[in-house]
Short mmCIF file of C-alpha atoms and ligand atoms in Angstrom, two decimals:
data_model
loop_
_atom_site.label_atom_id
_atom_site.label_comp_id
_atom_site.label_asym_id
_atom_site.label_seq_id
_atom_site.Cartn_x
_atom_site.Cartn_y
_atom_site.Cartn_z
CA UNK A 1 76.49 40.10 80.24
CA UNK A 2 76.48 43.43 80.43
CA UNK A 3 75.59 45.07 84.74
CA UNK A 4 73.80 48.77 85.03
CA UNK A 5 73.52 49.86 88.03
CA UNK A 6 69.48 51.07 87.54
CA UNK A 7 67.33 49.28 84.64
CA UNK A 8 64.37 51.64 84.61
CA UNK A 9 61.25 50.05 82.55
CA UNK A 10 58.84 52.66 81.35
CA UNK A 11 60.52 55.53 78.73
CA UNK A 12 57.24 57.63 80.08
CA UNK A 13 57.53 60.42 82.21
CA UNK A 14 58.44 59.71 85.51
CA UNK A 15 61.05 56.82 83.99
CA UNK A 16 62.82 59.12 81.94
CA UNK A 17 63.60 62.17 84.47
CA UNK A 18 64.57 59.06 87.03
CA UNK A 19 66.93 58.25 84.09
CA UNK A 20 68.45 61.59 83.53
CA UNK A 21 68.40 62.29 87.68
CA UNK A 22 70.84 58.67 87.87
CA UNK A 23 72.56 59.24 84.89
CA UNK A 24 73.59 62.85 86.04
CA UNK A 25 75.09 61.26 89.11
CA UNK A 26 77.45 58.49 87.45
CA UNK A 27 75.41 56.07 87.15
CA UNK A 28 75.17 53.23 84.56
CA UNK A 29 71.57 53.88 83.44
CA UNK A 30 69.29 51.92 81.00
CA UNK A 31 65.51 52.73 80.18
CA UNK A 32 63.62 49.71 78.40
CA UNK A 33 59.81 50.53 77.00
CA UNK A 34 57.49 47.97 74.68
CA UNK A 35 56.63 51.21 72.73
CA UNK A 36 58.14 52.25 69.47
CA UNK A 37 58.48 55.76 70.71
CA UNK A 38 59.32 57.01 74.35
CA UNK A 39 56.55 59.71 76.04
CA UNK A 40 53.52 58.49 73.96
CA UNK A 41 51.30 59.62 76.64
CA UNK A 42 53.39 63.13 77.07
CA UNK A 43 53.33 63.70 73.20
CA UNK A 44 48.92 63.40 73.57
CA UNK A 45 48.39 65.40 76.64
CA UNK A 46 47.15 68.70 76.98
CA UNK A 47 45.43 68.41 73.55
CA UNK A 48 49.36 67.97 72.47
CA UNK A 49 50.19 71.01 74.18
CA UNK A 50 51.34 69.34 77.44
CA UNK A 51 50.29 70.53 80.74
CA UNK A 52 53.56 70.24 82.23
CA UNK A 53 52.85 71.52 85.48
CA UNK A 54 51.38 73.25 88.13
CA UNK A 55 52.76 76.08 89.96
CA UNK A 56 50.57 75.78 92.89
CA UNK A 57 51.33 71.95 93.07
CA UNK A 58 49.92 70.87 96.98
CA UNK A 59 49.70 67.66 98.13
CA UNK A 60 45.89 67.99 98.23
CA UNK A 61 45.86 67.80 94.76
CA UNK A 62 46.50 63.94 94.54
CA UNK A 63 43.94 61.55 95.60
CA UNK A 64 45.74 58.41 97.54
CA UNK A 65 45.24 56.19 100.50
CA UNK A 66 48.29 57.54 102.27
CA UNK A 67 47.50 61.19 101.98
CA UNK A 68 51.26 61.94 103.00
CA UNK A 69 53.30 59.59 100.74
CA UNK A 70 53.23 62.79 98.71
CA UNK A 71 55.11 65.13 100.66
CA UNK A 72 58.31 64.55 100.46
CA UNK A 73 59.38 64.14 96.87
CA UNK A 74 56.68 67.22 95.58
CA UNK A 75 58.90 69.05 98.34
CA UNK A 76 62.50 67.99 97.01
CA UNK A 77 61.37 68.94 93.44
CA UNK A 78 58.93 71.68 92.82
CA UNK A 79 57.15 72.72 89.71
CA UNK A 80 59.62 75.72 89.46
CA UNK A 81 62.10 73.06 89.27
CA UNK A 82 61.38 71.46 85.77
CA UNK A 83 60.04 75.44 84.53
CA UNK A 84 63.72 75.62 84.93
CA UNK A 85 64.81 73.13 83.02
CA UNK A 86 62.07 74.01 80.37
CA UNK A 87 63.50 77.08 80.05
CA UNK A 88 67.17 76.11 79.56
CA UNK A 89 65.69 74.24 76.74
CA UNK A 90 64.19 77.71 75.25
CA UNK A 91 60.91 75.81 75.79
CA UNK A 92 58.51 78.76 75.07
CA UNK A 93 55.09 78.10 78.03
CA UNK A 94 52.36 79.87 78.25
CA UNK A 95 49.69 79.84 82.05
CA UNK A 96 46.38 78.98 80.19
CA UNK A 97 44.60 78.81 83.58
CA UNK A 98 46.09 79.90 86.88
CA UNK A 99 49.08 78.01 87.72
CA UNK A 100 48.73 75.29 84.52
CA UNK A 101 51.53 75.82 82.28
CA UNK A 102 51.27 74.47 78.85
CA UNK A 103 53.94 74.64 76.12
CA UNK A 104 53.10 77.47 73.89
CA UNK A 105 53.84 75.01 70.89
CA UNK A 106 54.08 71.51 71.21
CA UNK A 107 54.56 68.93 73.60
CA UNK A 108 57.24 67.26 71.31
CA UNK A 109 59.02 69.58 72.56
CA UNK A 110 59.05 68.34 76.27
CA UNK A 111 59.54 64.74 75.41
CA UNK A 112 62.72 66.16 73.15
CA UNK A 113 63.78 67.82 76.24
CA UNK A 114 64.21 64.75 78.41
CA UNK A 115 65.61 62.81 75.82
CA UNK A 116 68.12 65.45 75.13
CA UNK A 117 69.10 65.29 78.77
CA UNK A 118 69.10 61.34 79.02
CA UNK A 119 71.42 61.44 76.01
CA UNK A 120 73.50 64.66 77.70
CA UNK A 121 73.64 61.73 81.03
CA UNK A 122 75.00 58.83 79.71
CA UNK A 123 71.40 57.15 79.83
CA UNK A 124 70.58 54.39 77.38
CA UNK A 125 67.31 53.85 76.10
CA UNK A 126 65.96 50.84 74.05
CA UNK A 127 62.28 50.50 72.81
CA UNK A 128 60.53 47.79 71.39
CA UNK A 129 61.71 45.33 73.90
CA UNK A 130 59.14 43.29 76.40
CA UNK A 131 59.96 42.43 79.49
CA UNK A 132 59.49 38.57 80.03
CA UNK A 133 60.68 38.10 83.36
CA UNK A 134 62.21 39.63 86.59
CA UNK A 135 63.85 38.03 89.24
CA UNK A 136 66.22 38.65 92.05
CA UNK A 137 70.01 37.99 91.47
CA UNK A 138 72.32 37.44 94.46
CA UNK A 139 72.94 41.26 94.55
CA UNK A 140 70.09 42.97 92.67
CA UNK A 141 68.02 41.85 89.60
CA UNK A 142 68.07 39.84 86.58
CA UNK A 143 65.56 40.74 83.68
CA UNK A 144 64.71 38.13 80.67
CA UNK A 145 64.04 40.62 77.97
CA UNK A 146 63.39 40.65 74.32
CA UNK A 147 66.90 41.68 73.73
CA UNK A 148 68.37 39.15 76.17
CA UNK A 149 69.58 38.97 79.68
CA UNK A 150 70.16 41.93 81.53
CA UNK A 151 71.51 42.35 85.32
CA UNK A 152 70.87 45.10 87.25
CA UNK A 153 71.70 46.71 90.42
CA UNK A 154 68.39 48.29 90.67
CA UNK A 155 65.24 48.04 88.94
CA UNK A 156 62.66 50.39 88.64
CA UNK A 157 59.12 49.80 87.72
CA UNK A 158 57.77 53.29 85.60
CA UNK A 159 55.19 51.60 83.76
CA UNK A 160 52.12 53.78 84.78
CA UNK A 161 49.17 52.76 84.51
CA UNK A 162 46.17 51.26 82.53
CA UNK A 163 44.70 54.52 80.46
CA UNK A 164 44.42 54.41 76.91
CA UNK A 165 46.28 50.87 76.10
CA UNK A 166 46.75 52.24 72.82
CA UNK A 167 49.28 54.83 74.14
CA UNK A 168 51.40 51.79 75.62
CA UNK A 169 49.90 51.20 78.82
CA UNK A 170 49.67 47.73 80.26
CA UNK A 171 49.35 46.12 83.67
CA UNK A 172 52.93 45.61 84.12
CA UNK A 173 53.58 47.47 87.08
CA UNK A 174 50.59 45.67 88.72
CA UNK A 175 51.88 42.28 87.58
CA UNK A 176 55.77 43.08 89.41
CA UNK A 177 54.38 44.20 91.90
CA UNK A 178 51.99 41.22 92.89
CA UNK A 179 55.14 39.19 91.88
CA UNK A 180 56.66 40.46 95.11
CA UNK A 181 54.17 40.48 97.70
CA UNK A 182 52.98 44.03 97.18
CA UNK A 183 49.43 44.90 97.89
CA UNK A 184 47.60 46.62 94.59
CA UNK A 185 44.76 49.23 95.69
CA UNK A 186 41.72 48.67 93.43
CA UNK A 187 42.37 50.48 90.04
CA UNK A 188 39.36 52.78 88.23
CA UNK A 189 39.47 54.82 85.04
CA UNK A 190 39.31 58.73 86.49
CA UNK A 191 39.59 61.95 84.69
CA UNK A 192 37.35 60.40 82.41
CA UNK A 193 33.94 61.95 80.07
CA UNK A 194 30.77 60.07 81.75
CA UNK A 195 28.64 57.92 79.15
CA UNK A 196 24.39 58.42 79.70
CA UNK A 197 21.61 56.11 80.01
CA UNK A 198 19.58 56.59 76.73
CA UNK A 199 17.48 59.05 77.38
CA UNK A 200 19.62 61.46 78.87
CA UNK A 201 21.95 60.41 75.55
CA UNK A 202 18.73 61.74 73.20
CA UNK A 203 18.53 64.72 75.38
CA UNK A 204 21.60 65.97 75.29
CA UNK A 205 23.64 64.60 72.31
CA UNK A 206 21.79 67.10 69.88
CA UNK A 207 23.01 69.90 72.11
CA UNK A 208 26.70 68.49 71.58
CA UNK A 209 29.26 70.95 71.65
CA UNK A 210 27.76 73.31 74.05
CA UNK A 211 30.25 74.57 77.25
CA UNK A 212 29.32 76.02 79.80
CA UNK A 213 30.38 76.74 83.55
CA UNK A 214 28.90 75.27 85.70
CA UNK A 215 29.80 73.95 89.37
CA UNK A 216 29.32 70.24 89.92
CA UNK A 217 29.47 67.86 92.78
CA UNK A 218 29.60 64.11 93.79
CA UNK A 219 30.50 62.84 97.15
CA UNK A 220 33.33 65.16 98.52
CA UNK A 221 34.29 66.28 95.23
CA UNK A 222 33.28 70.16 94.63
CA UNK A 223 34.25 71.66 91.18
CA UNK A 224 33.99 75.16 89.13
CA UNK A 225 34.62 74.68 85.69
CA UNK A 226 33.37 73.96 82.22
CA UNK A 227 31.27 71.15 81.05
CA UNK A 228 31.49 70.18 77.43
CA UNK A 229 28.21 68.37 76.13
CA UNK A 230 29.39 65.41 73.41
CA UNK A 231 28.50 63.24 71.10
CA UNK A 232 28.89 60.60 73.56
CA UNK A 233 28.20 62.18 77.01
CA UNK A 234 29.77 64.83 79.72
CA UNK A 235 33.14 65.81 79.46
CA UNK A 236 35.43 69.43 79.91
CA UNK A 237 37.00 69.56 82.64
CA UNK A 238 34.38 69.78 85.26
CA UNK A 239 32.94 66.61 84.23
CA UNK A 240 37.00 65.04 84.11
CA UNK A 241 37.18 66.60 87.70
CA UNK A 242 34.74 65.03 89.67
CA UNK A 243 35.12 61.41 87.71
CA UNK A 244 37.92 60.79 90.10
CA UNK A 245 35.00 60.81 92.76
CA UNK A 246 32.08 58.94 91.27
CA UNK A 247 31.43 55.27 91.71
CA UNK A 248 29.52 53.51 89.63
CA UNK A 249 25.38 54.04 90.82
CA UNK A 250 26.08 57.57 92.15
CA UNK A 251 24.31 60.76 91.04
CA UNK A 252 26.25 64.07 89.83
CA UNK A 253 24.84 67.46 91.20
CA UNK A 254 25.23 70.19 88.54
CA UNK A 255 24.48 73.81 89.11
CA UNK A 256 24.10 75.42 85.40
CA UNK A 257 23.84 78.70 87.22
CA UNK A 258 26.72 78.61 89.42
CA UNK A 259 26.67 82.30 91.59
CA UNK A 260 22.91 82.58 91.12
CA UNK A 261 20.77 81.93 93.37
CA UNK A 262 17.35 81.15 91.09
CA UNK A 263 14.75 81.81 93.04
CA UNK A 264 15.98 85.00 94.89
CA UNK A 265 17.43 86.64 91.76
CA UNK A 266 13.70 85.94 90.03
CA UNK A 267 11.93 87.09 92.93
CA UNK A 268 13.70 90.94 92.49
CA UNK A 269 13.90 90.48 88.84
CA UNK A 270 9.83 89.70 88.95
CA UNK A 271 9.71 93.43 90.16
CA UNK A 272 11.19 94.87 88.00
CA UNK A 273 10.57 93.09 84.68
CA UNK A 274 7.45 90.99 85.32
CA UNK A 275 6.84 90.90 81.59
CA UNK A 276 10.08 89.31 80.79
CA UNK A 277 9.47 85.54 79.57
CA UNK A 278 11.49 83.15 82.10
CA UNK A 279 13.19 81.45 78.86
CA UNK A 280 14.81 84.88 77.74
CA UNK A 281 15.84 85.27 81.46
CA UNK A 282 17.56 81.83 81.62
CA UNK A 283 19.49 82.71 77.87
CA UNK A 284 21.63 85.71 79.77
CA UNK A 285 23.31 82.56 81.49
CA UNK A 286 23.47 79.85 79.03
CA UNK A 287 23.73 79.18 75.71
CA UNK A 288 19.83 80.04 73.32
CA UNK A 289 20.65 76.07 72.50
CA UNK A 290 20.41 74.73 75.53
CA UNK A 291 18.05 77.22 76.75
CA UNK A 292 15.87 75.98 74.70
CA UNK A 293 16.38 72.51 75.70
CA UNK A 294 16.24 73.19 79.15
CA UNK A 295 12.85 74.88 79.05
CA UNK A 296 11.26 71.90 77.29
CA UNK A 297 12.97 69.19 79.53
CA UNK A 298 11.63 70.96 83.01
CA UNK A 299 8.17 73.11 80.81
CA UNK A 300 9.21 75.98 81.89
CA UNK A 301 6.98 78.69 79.89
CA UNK A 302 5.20 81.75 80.86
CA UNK A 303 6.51 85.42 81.96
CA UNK A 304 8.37 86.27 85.27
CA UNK A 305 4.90 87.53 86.59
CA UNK A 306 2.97 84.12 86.01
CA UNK A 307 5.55 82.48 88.42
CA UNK A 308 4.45 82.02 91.89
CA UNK A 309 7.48 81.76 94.61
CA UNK A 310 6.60 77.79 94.51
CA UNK A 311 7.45 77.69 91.38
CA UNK A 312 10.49 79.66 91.35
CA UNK A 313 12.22 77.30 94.15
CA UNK A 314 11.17 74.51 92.23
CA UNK A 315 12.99 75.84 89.18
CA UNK A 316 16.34 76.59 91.62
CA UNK A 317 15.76 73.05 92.59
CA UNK A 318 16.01 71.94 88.94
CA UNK A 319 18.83 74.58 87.76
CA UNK A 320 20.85 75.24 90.42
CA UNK A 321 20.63 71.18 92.06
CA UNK A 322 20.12 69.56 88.76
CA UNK A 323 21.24 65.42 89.41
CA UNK A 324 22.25 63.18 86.72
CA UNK A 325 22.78 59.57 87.24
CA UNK A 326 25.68 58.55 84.26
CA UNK A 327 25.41 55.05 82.62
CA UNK A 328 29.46 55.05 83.22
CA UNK A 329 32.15 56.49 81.84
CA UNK A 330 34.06 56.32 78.97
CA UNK A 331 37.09 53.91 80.78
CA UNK A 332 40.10 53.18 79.86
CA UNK A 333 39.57 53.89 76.13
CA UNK A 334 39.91 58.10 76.88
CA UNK A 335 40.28 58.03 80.82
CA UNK A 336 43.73 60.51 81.53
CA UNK A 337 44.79 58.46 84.40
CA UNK A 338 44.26 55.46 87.13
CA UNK A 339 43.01 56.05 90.62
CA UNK A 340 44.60 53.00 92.77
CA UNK A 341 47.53 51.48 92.18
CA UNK A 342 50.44 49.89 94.01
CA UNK A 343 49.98 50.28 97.90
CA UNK A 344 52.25 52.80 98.63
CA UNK A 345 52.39 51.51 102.52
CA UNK A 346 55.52 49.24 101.40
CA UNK A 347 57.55 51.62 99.46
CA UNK A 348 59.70 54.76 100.62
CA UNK A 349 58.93 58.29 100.16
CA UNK A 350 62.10 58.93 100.08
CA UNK A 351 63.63 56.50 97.62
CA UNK A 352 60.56 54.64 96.09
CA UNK A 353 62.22 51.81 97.12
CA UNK A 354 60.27 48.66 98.00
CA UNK A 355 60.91 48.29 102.15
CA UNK A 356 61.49 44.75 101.91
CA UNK A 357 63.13 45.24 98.53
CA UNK A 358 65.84 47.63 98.36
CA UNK A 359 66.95 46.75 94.60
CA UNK A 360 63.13 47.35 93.46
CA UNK A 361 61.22 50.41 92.97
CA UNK A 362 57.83 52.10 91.92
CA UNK A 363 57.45 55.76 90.69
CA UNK A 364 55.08 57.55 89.02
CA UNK A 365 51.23 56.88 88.09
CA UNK A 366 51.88 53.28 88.74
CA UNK A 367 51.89 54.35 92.36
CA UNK A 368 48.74 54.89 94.40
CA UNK A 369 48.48 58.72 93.91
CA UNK A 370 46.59 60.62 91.66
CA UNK A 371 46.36 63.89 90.36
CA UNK A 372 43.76 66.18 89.99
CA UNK A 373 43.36 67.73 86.51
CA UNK A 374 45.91 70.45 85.82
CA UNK A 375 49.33 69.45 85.40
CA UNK A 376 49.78 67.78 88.59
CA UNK A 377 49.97 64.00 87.72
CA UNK A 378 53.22 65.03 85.19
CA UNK A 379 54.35 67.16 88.21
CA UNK A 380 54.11 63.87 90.53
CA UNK A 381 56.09 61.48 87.74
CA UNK A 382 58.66 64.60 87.64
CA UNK A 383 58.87 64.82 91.41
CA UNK A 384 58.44 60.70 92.39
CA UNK A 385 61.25 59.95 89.55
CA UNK A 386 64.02 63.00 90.80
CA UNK A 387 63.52 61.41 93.92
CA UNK A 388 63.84 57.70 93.14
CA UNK A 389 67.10 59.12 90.63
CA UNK A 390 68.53 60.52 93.32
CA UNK A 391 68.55 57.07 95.58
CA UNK A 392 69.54 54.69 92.88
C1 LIG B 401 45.34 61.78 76.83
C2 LIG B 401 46.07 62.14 78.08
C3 LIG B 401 46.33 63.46 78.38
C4 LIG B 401 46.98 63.81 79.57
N1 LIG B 401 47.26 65.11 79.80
C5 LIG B 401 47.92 65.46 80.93
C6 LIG B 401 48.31 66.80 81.15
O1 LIG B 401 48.15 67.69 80.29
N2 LIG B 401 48.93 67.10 82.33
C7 LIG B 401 49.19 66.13 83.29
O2 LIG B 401 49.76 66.46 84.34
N3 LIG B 401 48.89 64.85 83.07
C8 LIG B 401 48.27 64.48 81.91
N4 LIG B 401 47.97 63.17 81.68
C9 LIG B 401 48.42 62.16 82.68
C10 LIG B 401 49.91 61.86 82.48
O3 LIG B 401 50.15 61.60 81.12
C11 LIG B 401 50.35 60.66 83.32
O4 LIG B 401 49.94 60.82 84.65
C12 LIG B 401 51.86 60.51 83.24
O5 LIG B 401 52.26 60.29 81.90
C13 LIG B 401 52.31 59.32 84.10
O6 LIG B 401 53.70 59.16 83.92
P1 LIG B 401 54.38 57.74 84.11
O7 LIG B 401 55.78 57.92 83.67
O8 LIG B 401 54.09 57.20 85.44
O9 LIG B 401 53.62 56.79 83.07
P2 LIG B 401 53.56 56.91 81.48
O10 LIG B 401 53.86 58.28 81.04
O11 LIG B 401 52.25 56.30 81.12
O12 LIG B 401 54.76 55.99 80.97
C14 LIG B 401 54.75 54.61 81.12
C15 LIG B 401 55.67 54.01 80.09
O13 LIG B 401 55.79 52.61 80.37
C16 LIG B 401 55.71 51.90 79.15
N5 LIG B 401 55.21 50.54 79.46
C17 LIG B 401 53.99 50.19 79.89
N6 LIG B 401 53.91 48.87 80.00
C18 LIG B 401 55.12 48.37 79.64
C19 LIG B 401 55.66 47.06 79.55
N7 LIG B 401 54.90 46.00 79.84
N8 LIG B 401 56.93 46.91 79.13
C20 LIG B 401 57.70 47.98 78.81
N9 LIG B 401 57.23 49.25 78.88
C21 LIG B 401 55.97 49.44 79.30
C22 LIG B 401 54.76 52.70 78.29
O14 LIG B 401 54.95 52.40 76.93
C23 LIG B 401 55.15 54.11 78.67
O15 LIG B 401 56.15 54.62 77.83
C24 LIG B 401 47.35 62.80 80.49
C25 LIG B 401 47.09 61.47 80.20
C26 LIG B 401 46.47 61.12 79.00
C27 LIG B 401 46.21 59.67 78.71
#
């Protein structure tokens, strides 16, 4: 029977750079994955584009129950880290919004990349095979897999989590980790579009399409950045944003006029250009379609001069702290990621190695911490599986 010294399941992102990391340093390396093809979720992101990373990377950009756990690996390997290897790769990128870099052509090209440098390290990877069992061996671990027994020094769990099943996901990580006594932090869909109660749905689904800026907020979650109106709900990244704060039952504040304050900009405007029908005011802001909408939803009619100063907070009150209370959201079907995960109280930040485990470890999205939208949760499976590499 053949002994590596790491067998890494999950060929995703975190798993593979972990793979490439050991393999660079002598190691005997193995990556097994269920999937037919290794970075499914890499190849879909960033509207196939890849949001690789993001330059200004802090560890306030991950949501987790140990706020530090972070720290160390985003220290030991930086976004400018894996620009570098990008561009040894003549990976053209292009920043589509401060600090997110996206590749300027496709994200094959970043899941080419790593296998290119597992292959350049020695690392073998075999997909299509299931895991059936794990178990410990007298020194390290012994896996029952589809293409028989395998015994390894190490193992390492890079299995992510439970967003789009389709993509390969599965509850793997979860399941190992339970196995061996490990806590699992309740999991929720997040960077996800929000569904509506039906008449919010016949509202807004004829005004589908429409983006606009806007700011919105939910418990301690503040965002600035588009909404997209859909067939099927809220979505764009503001919406994405502040799912990673809503519970189900809570209400989403959304300011349509973000910067303007309503009733104090109408008040001077109502000088100058009392004539000037509110509705035409609101359309220098947002889009004639929603407009529209907007007008009949709140009847608002009538000139700048017909408004009394009542009437214009009450219309800052509706614009500028509109609250919508979603049905849900759209789950695990579209959501980008998983808020919970394995506690990360029992592993190391420096090795993501179990504490009571040595031969085990977790990386990546499987791991209680979470990105915000932007590149950081590939810059956390970079940074969590360099580290974990680097200890095996
Ligand atoms: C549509 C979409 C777009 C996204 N866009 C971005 C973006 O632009 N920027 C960004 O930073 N993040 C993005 N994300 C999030 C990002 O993809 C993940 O956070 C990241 O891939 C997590 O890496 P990982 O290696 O931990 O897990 P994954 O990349 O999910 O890899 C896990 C691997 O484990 C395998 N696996 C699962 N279960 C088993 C099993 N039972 N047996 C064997 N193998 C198994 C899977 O097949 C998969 O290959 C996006 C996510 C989605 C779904």
């Amino acid at each position: 029977m053949t002994r590596y010294d790491a067998v890494i399941i999950g060929a995703g992102a975190a798993g593979m750079m972990c793979a490439l990391t050991a393999g660079y340093r002598g190691k005997r390396v193995l990556v097994l994955d269920h999937a037919n093809k290794a970075g499914k979720k890499i190849l879909m992101s960033g509207g196939g584009r890849c949001n690789f990373t993001n330059l200004d990377t802090k560890p306030g950009n991950f949501f987790s129950n140990n706020p530090h756990f972070c720290i160390s690996a985003l220290k030991r390997y930086s976004p400018h880290d894996f620009v570098d290897m990008v561009e040894r790769h003549g990976i053209e990128h292009v920043e589509k919004a401060p600090g997110q870099l996206f590749c300027a052509d496709s994200s094959k090209s970043i899941v080419q990349m790593l296998l290119t440098e597992c292959e350049w390290a020695g690392v073998e990877l075999r997909l299509g095979t299931s895991i059936n069992a794990i178990e410990d061996d007298c020194d390290g671990m012994m896996l029952d897999t589809s293409i028989g027994r395998i015994s390894a020094v190490k193992v390492v769990i890079a299995t992510g989590g439970l967003s789009i099943p389709t993509l390969g996901a599965s509850g793997f990580g979860y399941d190992v980790a339970r196995q061996f006594g490990l806590d699992i932090l309740p999991t929720r869909a997040a960077l996800v579009p929000f569904t509506l109660t039906s008449e919010w749905k016949e509202r807004l689904s004829p005004l589908a399409g429409i983006s606009v800026p806007v700011t919105v907020a939910c418990r301690n979650g503040f965002y600035r950045e588009p909404l997209l109106i859909t067939h099927r709900g809220l979505s764009g990244p503001a919406m994405l944003q502040i799912s990673s704060y809503w519970l189900p039952g809570d209400s989403i504040t959304i300011d349509w006029l973000p910067g303007v304050r309503i009733a104090e900009r109408l008040a001077f405007e109502r000088n100058n250009t009392p004539k000037r029908q509110l509705s035409s005011w609101l359309n220098d802001y947002i889009p004639k379609r929603l407009t529209q909408a907007v007008c009949q939803w709140f009847e608002i009619e009538g000139t700048l001069a017909q408004c009394s100063n009542s009437a214009l907070e009450e219309l800052e009150e509706k614009l500028n702290r509109f609250t919508i209370k979603p049905a849900g959201t759209e789950g695990w079907r579209t959501a980008e990621v998983t808020m919970g995960g394995v506690n990360t109280q029992a592993i190391s930040s420096k090795t993501f190695a179990v504490n009571e485990k040595p031969a085990l470890h977790f990386i990546g999205e499987v791991l209680d911490v979470t990105g915000e939208l932007g590149g950081y949760n590939f810059q956390w499976a970079w940074a969590s599986g360099v580290a974990c590499g680097q200890a095996l």
